[in-house]
CSV table of C-alpha atoms in Angstrom, one decimal:
chain,number,residue,atom,x,y,z
A,237,MET,CA,75.2,131.7,81.1
A,238,VAL,CA,75.0,131.2,84.9
A,239,SER,CA,75.9,134.0,87.1
A,240,ALA,CA,78.1,133.5,90.2
A,241,THR,CA,76.3,133.5,93.6
A,242,SER,CA,77.3,134.8,97.0
A,243,PRO,CA,77.3,132.7,100.2
A,244,SER,CA,74.3,134.8,101.4
A,245,SER,CA,72.2,133.6,98.5
A,246,THR,CA,72.8,129.9,99.4
A,247,ALA,CA,72.6,130.1,103.2
A,248,GLY,CA,70.3,127.4,104.5
A,249,ARG,CA,70.0,125.5,101.3
A,250,ARG,CA,70.6,121.8,101.7
A,251,VAL,CA,72.5,119.6,99.2
A,252,ALA,CA,72.8,115.9,99.5
A,253,LEU,CA,76.0,114.5,97.9
A,254,LEU,CA,75.7,110.8,96.9
A,255,THR,CA,78.9,109.1,95.6
A,256,LEU,CA,79.1,106.0,93.5
A,257,GLY,CA,82.1,104.1,92.3
A,258,CYS,CA,85.7,104.2,93.4
A,259,ALA,CA,87.6,105.9,96.2
A,260,ARG,CA,88.8,108.5,93.7
A,261,ASN,CA,85.2,109.6,93.2
A,262,GLU,CA,84.9,109.9,97.0
A,263,VAL,CA,87.8,112.3,97.1
A,264,ASP,CA,86.3,114.4,94.3
A,265,SER,CA,83.0,114.5,96.2
A,266,GLU,CA,84.8,115.9,99.2
A,267,GLU,CA,86.3,118.7,97.0
A,268,LEU,CA,82.8,119.5,95.8
A,269,ALA,CA,81.5,119.4,99.4
A,270,ALA,CA,84.2,121.9,100.4
A,271,ARG,CA,83.3,124.3,97.6
A,272,LEU,CA,79.6,124.1,98.5
A,273,ASN,CA,80.2,124.4,102.2
A,274,ALA,CA,82.3,127.5,101.7
A,275,ASP,CA,79.5,129.0,99.8
A,276,GLY,CA,77.0,128.5,102.6
A,277,TRP,CA,75.3,125.2,101.6
A,278,GLN,CA,74.4,122.6,104.2
A,279,VAL,CA,76.1,119.5,102.9
A,280,THR,CA,74.9,116.1,103.8
A,281,THR,CA,75.0,112.5,102.4
A,282,ASP,CA,71.3,112.0,103.2
A,283,GLY,CA,68.8,112.9,100.6
A,284,GLU,CA,66.0,113.4,103.1
A,285,GLY,CA,64.9,117.0,103.1
A,286,ALA,CA,67.5,118.1,100.6
A,287,ASP,CA,66.8,121.0,98.1
A,288,VAL,CA,69.1,119.3,95.6
A,289,VAL,CA,70.7,115.9,95.3
A,290,LEU,CA,74.1,115.9,93.6
A,291,VAL,CA,75.0,112.4,92.4
A,292,ASN,CA,78.7,111.8,91.6
A,293,THR,CA,78.2,109.0,89.1
A,294,CYS,CA,80.4,106.2,88.0
A,295,GLY,CA,81.0,105.4,84.3
A,296,PHE,CA,83.4,102.5,84.5
A,297,VAL,CA,81.4,99.4,83.3
A,298,GLU,CA,77.8,98.7,82.4
A,299,LYS,CA,76.7,97.7,85.9
A,300,ALA,CA,78.2,100.8,87.4
A,301,LYS,CA,76.4,103.0,84.8
A,302,GLN,CA,73.1,101.2,85.5
A,303,ASP,CA,73.6,101.8,89.3
A,304,SER,CA,74.2,105.5,88.5
A,305,ILE,CA,71.0,105.8,86.5
A,306,GLU,CA,68.9,104.0,89.2
A,307,THR,CA,70.4,106.3,91.9
A,308,LEU,CA,69.5,109.4,89.8
A,309,LEU,CA,65.9,108.2,89.2
A,310,ALA,CA,65.4,107.3,92.9
A,311,ALA,CA,66.7,110.7,93.9
A,312,ALA,CA,64.2,112.3,91.5
A,313,ASP,CA,61.4,110.4,93.1
A,314,THR,CA,62.0,112.3,96.4
A,315,GLY,CA,60.9,115.5,94.8
A,316,ALA,CA,64.3,117.2,95.1
A,317,LYS,CA,66.1,118.7,92.2
A,318,VAL,CA,68.6,116.2,90.9
A,319,VAL,CA,72.0,116.9,89.3
A,320,ALA,CA,74.4,114.4,87.7
A,321,ALA,CA,78.2,114.9,88.0
A,322,GLY,CA,81.1,112.6,87.9
A,323,CYS,CA,82.5,110.1,85.4
A,324,MET,CA,79.2,109.0,83.7
A,325,ALA,CA,78.1,112.6,83.4
A,326,GLU,CA,81.4,113.6,81.9
A,327,ARG,CA,81.5,110.6,79.6
A,328,TYR,CA,78.0,111.1,78.1
A,329,GLY,CA,77.1,114.7,78.7
A,330,ARG,CA,74.3,115.9,76.4
A,331,GLU,CA,73.4,112.3,75.5
A,332,LEU,CA,72.7,111.5,79.2
A,333,ALA,CA,70.8,114.8,79.6
A,334,ASP,CA,68.5,114.0,76.6
A,335,SER,CA,67.8,110.4,77.8
A,336,LEU,CA,67.3,111.4,81.5
A,337,PRO,CA,64.9,114.4,81.7
A,338,GLU,CA,64.5,113.7,85.5
A,339,ALA,CA,68.0,115.3,86.0
A,340,GLY,CA,67.9,119.0,86.3
A,341,ALA,CA,71.5,119.2,85.0
A,342,VAL,CA,74.3,117.0,83.7
A,343,LEU,CA,77.6,118.6,84.6
A,344,SER,CA,81.2,118.3,83.4
A,345,PHE,CA,84.4,118.3,85.4
A,346,ASP,CA,84.7,121.9,84.0
A,347,ASP,CA,81.7,122.9,86.1
A,348,TYR,CA,83.3,121.9,89.4
A,349,PRO,CA,84.9,125.3,90.2
A,350,ASP,CA,81.5,126.9,89.8
A,351,ILE,CA,79.4,124.1,91.4
A,352,SER,CA,77.5,126.4,93.7
A,353,ALA,CA,76.3,128.6,90.8
A,354,ARG,CA,75.3,125.5,88.8
A,355,LEU,CA,73.1,124.2,91.6
A,356,ASN,CA,71.6,127.6,92.3
A,357,ALA,CA,70.7,127.8,88.6
A,358,VAL,CA,68.9,124.4,88.8
A,359,LEU,CA,67.0,125.5,91.8
A,360,ALA,CA,66.0,128.7,90.1
A,361,GLY,CA,64.6,126.7,87.1
A,362,GLU,CA,67.3,128.0,84.7
A,363,GLN,CA,68.5,125.9,81.8
A,364,VAL,CA,72.0,124.5,82.4
A,365,THR,CA,73.2,123.3,79.0
A,366,ALA,CA,74.9,119.9,79.1
A,367,HIS,CA,78.3,119.6,77.5
A,368,THR,CA,79.3,117.7,74.4
A,369,PRO,CA,81.7,115.0,75.5
A,370,ARG,CA,85.3,115.2,74.2
A,371,ASP,CA,88.5,113.2,74.8
A,372,ARG,CA,89.9,115.0,77.8
A,373,ARG,CA,93.4,113.7,77.0
A,374,GLU,CA,93.5,116.3,74.3
A,375,LEU,CA,93.1,119.2,76.7
A,376,LEU,CA,96.6,118.7,78.2
A,377,PRO,CA,100.0,118.8,76.5
A,378,LEU,CA,101.3,115.5,75.2
A,379,THR,CA,104.5,116.0,77.1
A,380,PRO,CA,103.8,115.2,80.8
A,381,VAL,CA,106.1,117.8,82.3
A,382,ALA,CA,104.3,120.6,80.4
A,383,ARG,CA,100.9,119.8,81.9
A,384,HIS,CA,101.0,121.7,85.1
A,385,GLY,CA,99.6,125.2,85.1
A,386,SER,CA,97.4,124.5,82.0
A,387,GLY,CA,94.2,125.8,83.7
A,388,VAL,CA,92.3,122.6,82.8
A,389,SER,CA,89.9,121.5,85.5
A,390,VAL,CA,91.0,118.3,87.1
A,391,PRO,CA,88.9,116.9,90.0
A,392,GLY,CA,90.8,116.6,93.2
A,393,HIS,CA,93.5,119.1,92.0
A,394,ALA,CA,91.8,122.3,93.0
A,395,GLN,CA,94.0,125.4,92.8
A,396,THR,CA,91.5,128.0,94.0
A,397,ARG,CA,89.3,128.5,97.0
A,398,PRO,CA,85.6,128.6,96.4
A,399,ALA,CA,85.3,132.3,97.3
A,400,GLY,CA,88.7,133.4,98.1
A,401,GLY,CA,90.9,133.8,95.0
A,402,ASP,CA,94.2,132.1,94.4
A,403,LEU,CA,95.8,129.9,97.0
A,404,VAL,CA,98.6,131.8,98.6
A,405,ALA,CA,101.1,128.9,98.6
A,406,ASP,CA,104.2,127.9,96.7
A,407,GLU,CA,106.9,125.2,97.0
A,408,HIS,CA,108.3,127.0,100.0
A,409,THR,CA,105.1,127.2,102.0
A,410,PRO,CA,105.1,124.7,105.0
A,411,ALA,CA,102.5,122.0,104.7
A,412,HIS,CA,100.7,123.0,107.8
A,413,LEU,CA,100.1,126.5,106.4
A,414,ARG,CA,98.7,125.3,103.0
A,415,PRO,CA,95.0,125.7,102.5
A,416,VAL,CA,93.1,122.4,101.9
A,417,LEU,CA,90.0,122.3,99.7
A,418,ARG,CA,88.3,119.3,101.2
A,419,HIS,CA,85.3,118.6,103.5
A,420,ARG,CA,85.0,115.1,104.9
A,421,LEU,CA,81.7,113.4,104.2
A,422,ALA,CA,82.4,110.4,106.4
A,423,SER,CA,84.0,110.0,109.8
A,424,GLY,CA,86.3,107.2,110.6
A,425,PRO,CA,90.0,106.5,110.9
A,426,VAL,CA,90.7,105.8,107.2
A,427,ALA,CA,90.7,108.3,104.3
A,428,SER,CA,91.8,108.2,100.7
A,429,LEU,CA,94.4,110.7,99.4
A,430,LYS,CA,94.4,111.3,95.7
A,431,LEU,CA,98.0,111.2,94.3
A,432,ALA,CA,97.1,111.9,90.7
A,433,SER,CA,94.3,111.9,88.1
A,434,GLY,CA,94.1,110.5,84.6
A,435,CYS,CA,96.1,107.9,82.8
A,436,ASP,CA,98.5,107.8,79.8
A,437,ARG,CA,98.2,104.1,79.2
A,438,ARG,CA,96.1,102.7,76.3
A,439,CYS,CA,94.7,99.5,77.6
A,440,ALA,CA,92.3,98.1,75.0
A,441,PHE,CA,89.5,97.4,77.4
A,442,CYS,CA,89.5,100.7,79.3
A,443,ALA,CA,87.7,104.0,78.5
A,444,ILE,CA,88.7,105.8,81.6
A,445,PRO,CA,91.6,107.9,80.1
A,446,ALA,CA,89.2,109.4,77.5
A,447,PHE,CA,86.9,111.0,80.1
A,448,ARG,CA,89.4,111.3,83.0
A,449,GLY,CA,92.1,112.8,80.8
A,450,ALA,CA,95.9,112.5,80.7
A,451,PHE,CA,98.0,111.7,83.8
A,452,VAL,CA,98.6,114.6,86.2
A,453,SER,CA,100.4,114.3,89.5
A,454,ARG,CA,99.6,116.5,92.5
A,455,PRO,CA,102.7,118.2,94.0
A,456,PRO,CA,104.1,116.4,97.1
A,457,GLU,CA,103.8,119.6,99.2
A,458,GLU,CA,100.1,119.7,98.4
A,459,LEU,CA,99.7,116.0,99.4
A,460,LEU,CA,101.6,116.5,102.6
A,461,ALA,CA,99.4,119.4,103.6
A,462,GLU,CA,96.2,117.4,102.9
A,463,ALA,CA,97.7,114.4,104.9
A,464,GLU,CA,98.4,116.7,107.9
A,465,TRP,CA,94.8,118.1,107.7
A,466,LEU,CA,93.3,114.6,107.5
A,467,ALA,CA,95.4,113.5,110.5
A,468,ARG,CA,94.0,116.4,112.4
A,469,THR,CA,90.4,115.2,111.7
A,470,GLY,CA,91.2,111.8,113.2
A,471,VAL,CA,92.5,109.9,110.2
A,472,ARG,CA,95.0,107.2,111.0
A,473,GLU,CA,95.4,105.4,107.7
A,474,LEU,CA,95.9,107.1,104.3
A,475,VAL,CA,95.0,105.1,101.2
A,476,LEU,CA,96.8,106.6,98.2
A,477,VAL,CA,94.6,106.4,95.1
A,478,SER,CA,94.9,107.3,91.5
A,479,GLU,CA,94.3,105.7,88.1
A,480,ASN,CA,98.0,104.7,88.1
A,481,SER,CA,100.1,105.3,91.2
A,482,THR,CA,103.3,104.0,89.7
A,483,SER,CA,103.4,106.9,87.3
A,484,TYR,CA,103.4,109.4,90.1
A,485,GLY,CA,106.0,112.1,89.6
A,486,LYS,CA,106.8,111.5,86.0
A,487,ASP,CA,105.2,114.8,85.0
A,488,LEU,CA,107.0,116.6,87.9
A,489,GLY,CA,110.4,115.5,86.6
A,490,ASP,CA,111.0,112.7,89.0
A,491,PRO,CA,109.6,109.2,88.2
A,492,ARG,CA,110.9,107.9,91.6
A,493,LEU,CA,108.9,110.6,93.6
A,494,LEU,CA,106.5,108.0,95.1
A,495,GLU,CA,109.5,106.3,96.7
A,496,LYS,CA,110.4,109.6,98.4
A,497,LEU,CA,106.8,110.6,99.3
A,498,LEU,CA,105.8,107.4,101.1
A,499,PRO,CA,108.2,107.8,104.0
A,500,GLN,CA,107.2,111.5,104.3
A,501,LEU,CA,103.5,110.6,104.6
A,502,ALA,CA,104.3,107.9,107.1
A,503,ALA,CA,106.1,110.4,109.2
A,504,VAL,CA,103.0,112.7,109.5
A,505,THR,CA,102.0,113.0,113.1
A,506,GLY,CA,98.9,110.9,113.9
A,507,ILE,CA,99.2,108.7,110.8
A,508,VAL,CA,100.1,105.1,111.6
A,509,ARG,CA,99.7,103.4,108.2
A,510,VAL,CA,100.0,104.5,104.6
A,511,ARG,CA,98.8,102.2,101.9
A,512,ALA,CA,99.6,102.5,98.2
A,513,SER,CA,97.1,101.2,95.7
A,514,TYR,CA,96.6,101.0,91.9
A,515,LEU,CA,100.1,99.8,91.0
A,516,GLN,CA,100.9,99.0,87.4
A,517,PRO,CA,103.1,95.8,87.3
A,518,ALA,CA,105.1,97.1,84.2
A,519,GLU,CA,106.0,100.3,86.1
A,520,THR,CA,106.7,98.8,89.6
A,521,ARG,CA,110.4,99.3,89.9
A,522,PRO,CA,112.6,97.5,92.4
A,523,GLY,CA,113.1,100.7,94.4
A,524,LEU,CA,109.4,101.1,94.9
A,525,VAL,CA,109.0,97.5,95.9
A,526,GLU,CA,111.7,97.9,98.5
A,527,THR,CA,110.1,101.2,99.8
A,528,ILE,CA,106.7,99.6,100.2
A,529,ALA,CA,108.0,96.4,101.7
A,530,THR,CA,110.5,97.9,104.2
A,531,THR,CA,109.4,101.4,105.2
A,532,PRO,CA,108.0,101.6,108.8
A,533,GLY,CA,104.5,102.9,108.7
A,534,VAL,CA,103.9,101.9,105.1
A,535,ALA,CA,101.8,98.8,104.6
A,536,ALA,CA,103.6,95.9,103.0
A,537,TYR,CA,100.8,95.6,100.5
A,538,PHE,CA,100.9,95.3,96.8
A,539,ASP,CA,97.7,96.2,94.8
A,540,LEU,CA,98.9,95.1,91.4
A,541,SER,CA,96.8,95.5,88.3
A,542,PHE,CA,97.6,92.2,86.5
A,543,GLN,CA,94.3,91.8,84.6
A,544,HIS,CA,95.5,88.4,83.2
A,545,SER,CA,98.6,86.4,83.1
A,546,SER,CA,98.6,84.8,79.7
A,547,GLU,CA,101.1,86.8,77.5
A,548,PRO,CA,99.0,86.6,74.3
A,549,VAL,CA,95.9,88.0,76.1
A,550,LEU,CA,98.0,90.7,77.7
A,551,ARG,CA,99.4,91.8,74.4
A,552,ARG,CA,95.9,92.0,72.9
A,553,MET,CA,94.9,94.1,76.0
A,554,ARG,CA,98.0,96.3,75.2
A,555,ARG,CA,99.6,95.4,78.4
A,556,PHE,CA,102.8,93.8,79.4
A,557,GLY,CA,103.8,90.8,81.5
A,558,SER,CA,103.4,87.1,81.8
A,559,THR,CA,102.9,84.4,84.5
A,560,ALA,CA,106.6,84.2,85.0
A,561,ARG,CA,107.2,87.9,85.2
A,562,PHE,CA,104.3,88.5,87.6
A,563,LEU,CA,105.5,85.6,89.9
A,564,GLU,CA,108.9,87.1,89.9
A,565,LEU,CA,107.5,90.5,90.9
A,566,LEU,CA,105.6,89.0,93.8
A,567,GLY,CA,108.6,87.0,94.8
A,568,SER,CA,110.8,90.1,95.0
A,569,ALA,CA,108.3,91.7,97.4
A,570,ARG,CA,108.1,88.6,99.6
A,571,ASP,CA,111.8,88.3,99.7
A,572,LEU,CA,111.8,91.6,101.5
A,573,ALA,CA,108.5,91.1,103.5
A,574,PRO,CA,107.5,87.5,103.6
A,575,ALA,CA,104.0,88.3,105.0
A,576,ALA,CA,103.4,91.0,102.4
A,577,GLY,CA,99.8,91.3,101.2
A,578,ALA,CA,99.0,91.1,97.5
A,579,ARG,CA,95.8,91.6,95.5
A,580,SER,CA,94.8,92.0,91.9
A,581,ASN,CA,91.9,92.2,89.5
A,582,PHE,CA,91.4,90.0,86.4
A,583,ILE,CA,89.2,90.0,83.3
A,584,VAL,CA,87.9,86.8,82.0
A,585,GLY,CA,86.6,86.3,78.4
A,586,PHE,CA,88.6,89.0,76.7
A,587,PRO,CA,88.4,88.7,72.9
A,588,GLY,CA,90.7,86.0,71.6
A,589,GLU,CA,91.0,84.3,75.0
A,590,THR,CA,91.5,80.5,74.5
A,591,ARG,CA,91.2,77.5,76.8
A,592,GLY,CA,95.0,77.5,77.0
A,593,ASP,CA,94.9,81.2,78.2
A,594,VAL,CA,92.5,80.2,80.9
A,595,ASP,CA,94.7,77.3,81.9
A,596,GLU,CA,97.6,79.7,82.2
A,597,LEU,CA,95.6,82.0,84.4
A,598,VAL,CA,94.7,79.0,86.6
A,599,ARG,CA,98.4,78.2,86.9
A,600,PHE,CA,99.1,81.8,88.0
A,601,PHE,CA,96.3,81.8,90.5
A,602,SER,CA,97.7,78.5,92.0
A,603,GLU,CA,101.2,79.8,92.4
A,604,ALA,CA,100.7,83.5,93.2
A,605,ARG,CA,99.2,83.1,96.7
A,606,LEU,CA,97.2,86.3,96.4
A,607,ASP,CA,95.2,87.5,99.4
A,608,ALA,CA,92.4,88.9,97.4
A,609,ILE,CA,91.3,88.5,93.8
A,610,GLY,CA,88.7,90.6,92.0
A,611,MET,CA,87.0,89.0,88.9
A,612,PHE,CA,85.3,90.8,86.1
A,613,ASP,CA,83.6,89.1,83.1
A,614,TYR,CA,84.5,91.0,79.9
A,615,SER,CA,81.9,93.2,78.2
A,616,ASP,CA,82.4,95.7,75.4
A,617,GLU,CA,82.8,99.3,76.5
A,618,ASP,CA,81.9,102.3,74.3
A,619,GLY,CA,84.9,103.9,72.6
A,620,THR,CA,87.4,101.2,73.5
A,621,GLU,CA,89.7,99.3,71.1
A,622,ALA,CA,88.5,95.9,72.5
A,623,ALA,CA,85.0,96.6,71.4
A,624,GLY,CA,86.1,96.3,67.8
A,625,LEU,CA,88.4,93.3,68.2
A,626,SER,CA,87.6,90.0,66.5
A,627,GLY,CA,87.5,86.7,68.3
A,628,LYS,CA,84.7,87.6,70.7
A,629,VAL,CA,84.1,84.9,73.3
A,630,SER,CA,80.4,83.9,73.7
A,631,ALA,CA,78.5,85.0,76.7
A,632,ALA,CA,77.9,81.4,77.8
A,633,THR,CA,81.6,80.6,77.6
A,634,ILE,CA,82.5,83.8,79.5
A,635,LYS,CA,80.0,82.9,82.3
A,636,ARG,CA,81.4,79.3,82.5
A,637,ARG,CA,85.0,80.6,82.7
A,638,TYR,CA,84.0,83.3,85.2
A,639,ASP,CA,82.2,80.9,87.5
A,640,ARG,CA,85.2,78.5,87.4
A,641,LEU,CA,87.8,81.1,88.1
A,642,SER,CA,85.8,82.9,90.7
A,643,ALA,CA,85.3,79.6,92.6
A,644,LEU,CA,89.0,78.9,92.4
A,645,ALA,CA,89.9,82.4,93.5
A,646,ASP,CA,87.7,82.1,96.6
A,647,GLU,CA,89.3,78.8,97.5
A,648,LEU,CA,92.9,79.9,97.0
A,649,CYS,CA,92.3,83.2,98.9
A,650,SER,CA,90.8,81.3,101.8
A,651,GLN,CA,93.9,79.0,101.8
A,652,ARG,CA,96.1,82.1,101.8
A,653,ALA,CA,94.2,83.4,104.9
A,654,GLU,CA,94.8,80.0,106.6
A,655,GLU,CA,98.5,80.4,106.0
A,656,ARG,CA,98.4,83.3,108.4
A,657,LEU,CA,97.1,81.2,111.4
A,658,GLY,CA,99.4,81.7,114.3
A,659,SER,CA,101.1,84.8,112.8
A,660,THR,CA,101.2,88.2,114.4
A,661,VAL,CA,99.4,91.0,112.6
A,662,GLU,CA,98.9,94.7,113.2
A,663,VAL,CA,95.2,95.6,113.2
A,664,LEU,CA,93.8,99.1,112.7
A,665,VAL,CA,90.4,99.2,114.4
A,666,ASP,CA,87.8,100.5,112.0
A,667,SER,CA,84.5,100.1,113.9
A,668,ILE,CA,82.9,98.9,117.1
A,669,ASP,CA,79.3,97.8,117.0
A,670,GLY,CA,77.6,96.0,119.8
A,671,GLY,CA,80.8,94.8,121.2
A,672,LEU,CA,82.1,93.5,117.8
A,673,VAL,CA,85.5,95.0,117.1
A,674,GLU,CA,86.3,95.0,113.4
A,675,GLY,CA,89.6,96.1,111.9
A,676,ARG,CA,92.1,95.3,109.2
A,677,ALA,CA,95.6,93.9,109.1
A,678,GLU,CA,98.2,95.3,106.8
A,679,HIS,CA,97.2,93.0,103.9
A,680,GLN,CA,93.6,94.1,104.1
A,681,ALA,CA,92.6,97.3,102.3
A,682,PRO,CA,89.3,99.0,103.2
A,683,GLU,CA,86.1,97.4,101.7
A,684,VAL,CA,87.8,95.0,99.2
A,685,ASP,CA,90.1,92.6,101.0
A,686,GLY,CA,88.3,91.2,104.0
A,687,SER,CA,88.7,92.2,107.6
A,688,THR,CA,89.9,91.1,111.0
A,689,THR,CA,87.6,90.6,114.0
A,690,LEU,CA,89.3,91.0,117.4
A,691,VAL,CA,88.2,88.5,120.0
A,692,ALA,CA,88.7,88.8,123.7
A,693,PRO,CA,91.9,87.2,125.2
A,694,GLU,CA,91.6,84.9,128.1
A,695,HIS,CA,94.2,87.1,129.8
A,696,GLY,CA,96.5,89.9,128.8
A,697,ASP,CA,97.0,93.7,128.9
A,698,VAL,CA,94.5,94.6,126.2
A,699,ASP,CA,90.9,95.4,127.2
A,700,LEU,CA,88.7,94.7,124.2
A,701,ALA,CA,86.0,96.9,125.6
A,702,ALA,CA,88.3,99.9,125.9
A,703,LEU,CA,89.4,99.9,122.2
A,704,ARG,CA,88.3,102.7,119.9
A,705,PRO,CA,88.2,103.2,116.2
A,706,GLY,CA,91.7,104.3,115.1
A,707,ASP,CA,93.6,102.2,117.7
A,708,LEU,CA,96.5,100.1,116.3
A,709,VAL,CA,96.7,96.7,117.9
A,710,ARG,CA,99.1,93.9,117.6
A,711,ALA,CA,97.2,90.6,117.5
A,712,THR,CA,97.7,86.8,117.0
A,713,VAL,CA,95.6,85.2,114.3
A,714,THR,CA,93.5,82.4,115.7
A,715,GLY,CA,91.0,81.6,113.1
A,716,THR,CA,89.7,82.3,109.6
A,717,GLU,CA,86.4,82.7,107.8
A,718,GLY,CA,87.1,82.8,104.1
A,719,VAL,CA,89.5,85.7,103.7
A,720,ASP,CA,88.5,87.2,107.0
A,721,LEU,CA,90.6,86.7,110.1
A,722,LEU,CA,89.9,86.2,113.8
A,723,ALA,CA,92.7,87.5,116.1
A,724,VAL,CA,93.4,87.9,119.8
A,725,PRO,CA,94.9,91.3,120.7
A,726,VAL,CA,98.1,91.1,122.6
A,727,GLU,CA,99.4,94.7,122.7
A,728,LEU,CA,98.0,98.2,122.0
A,729,ILE,CA,100.7,99.7,119.7
A,730,SER,CA,99.2,103.2,119.2
A,731,ALA,CA,96.0,104.7,120.7
A,732,ALA,CA,93.8,107.0,118.7
A,733,ALA,CA,93.6,110.5,119.9
A,734,GLY,CA,90.5,112.0,121.6
A,735,PRO,CA,87.5,113.2,119.6
A,736,PRO,CA,88.9,115.5,116.8
A,737,ASN,CA,88.1,119.2,117.2
A,738,GLY,CA,87.4,121.3,114.2
A,739,ALA,CA,87.4,118.3,111.9
A,740,ARG,CA,85.3,120.0,109.4
């Protein structure tokens, strides 16, 4: 058993926190960073000179798992103590610890509240016994509304301060008085805000619910408090993340809670854009479509998890929909916001997929006018239903289909970008490097959907050299490079505030 440590015992110790995988993991890392910082650790994202390297691993697909292993091994080569946390560590536990002796410890989500003690134990040479993995869905009640207050550790849902006891807050506490357990590891005008964790869906190809657990929403007052805190650190755009954002509020007794929360987040002082992501098509109600498409300050952007469009394949995936239903959903959004952005991910080569199914997906691609398409070639995942399905598609056929559909997706998304030539877009400036001003329009989410480069106008009121990260600019699209846009700024809509004080 590892004993608790005081801040004085950790003073001056340096921990490097390396994050792999999705934006949800990034939020979890910032919770861990807050716990460690409060206990006196020097927290960095640079492994140079660190006493311990804490790797927040990804366990989604085989390539992500391999990246996690390589990162852990590379960290061990520096001579620092190495600790594995995150999804891969949770998913494999003792098995990972046995196969990776280079790691000083393999931690579970249950270790997060005591992360400082765990790292101190590793530095002291103590044995930290790895957990035996279990289905985390079984830790919470089957009924969603009974899940709150269960005491189960859910990353990103911290209910206690690292060294200060219970949070003194209830539903009546104003947002600006609520404590926030988060320490930003990156600067910049964009930050993710975790709506919820876990998932109650049973998609045949996905193992995430087994190691992330059942779906649990964060209370809206907690999210508003964190949004206000992020705004005070200089954040201008909030990206709402979860495993399934359209389920938000169902365990709080209000399945339409996201529709109510979005305008509240958009009204937070300093926030100029709120972006919802990870929408399930089968749960995307007309009211939510309208809220996203028409609310000022909310990006008219639809990140819809289609995965395929052939109805037989979707049924085998244990999902719902079809080409016709998905086109209708996209059409309903564009009826309200003709320039709305839309992106999705797709799996090619799922067991039982036929040439006809691929042709149906080609038809959907051709009619959907998506701004961005993510393609995945199917591979069996441990513990999933799909791994045991018959009708496996050969690796050669999967590659051939993947290459064909990827090329088509690139072509169609480039054409969609060209449709925006001459249009007016609102660009949030992300970075300025050597005079190159990069940002994103409403239809471009961070890192995955392309970007917009602002180019100097021949004349006008906007001085390109005076722009700063966080500025919101109205611009006219003048060129495209694949999915990326070139645009001339015509008006500064909202200037970023000065350098944030007390951001950490």
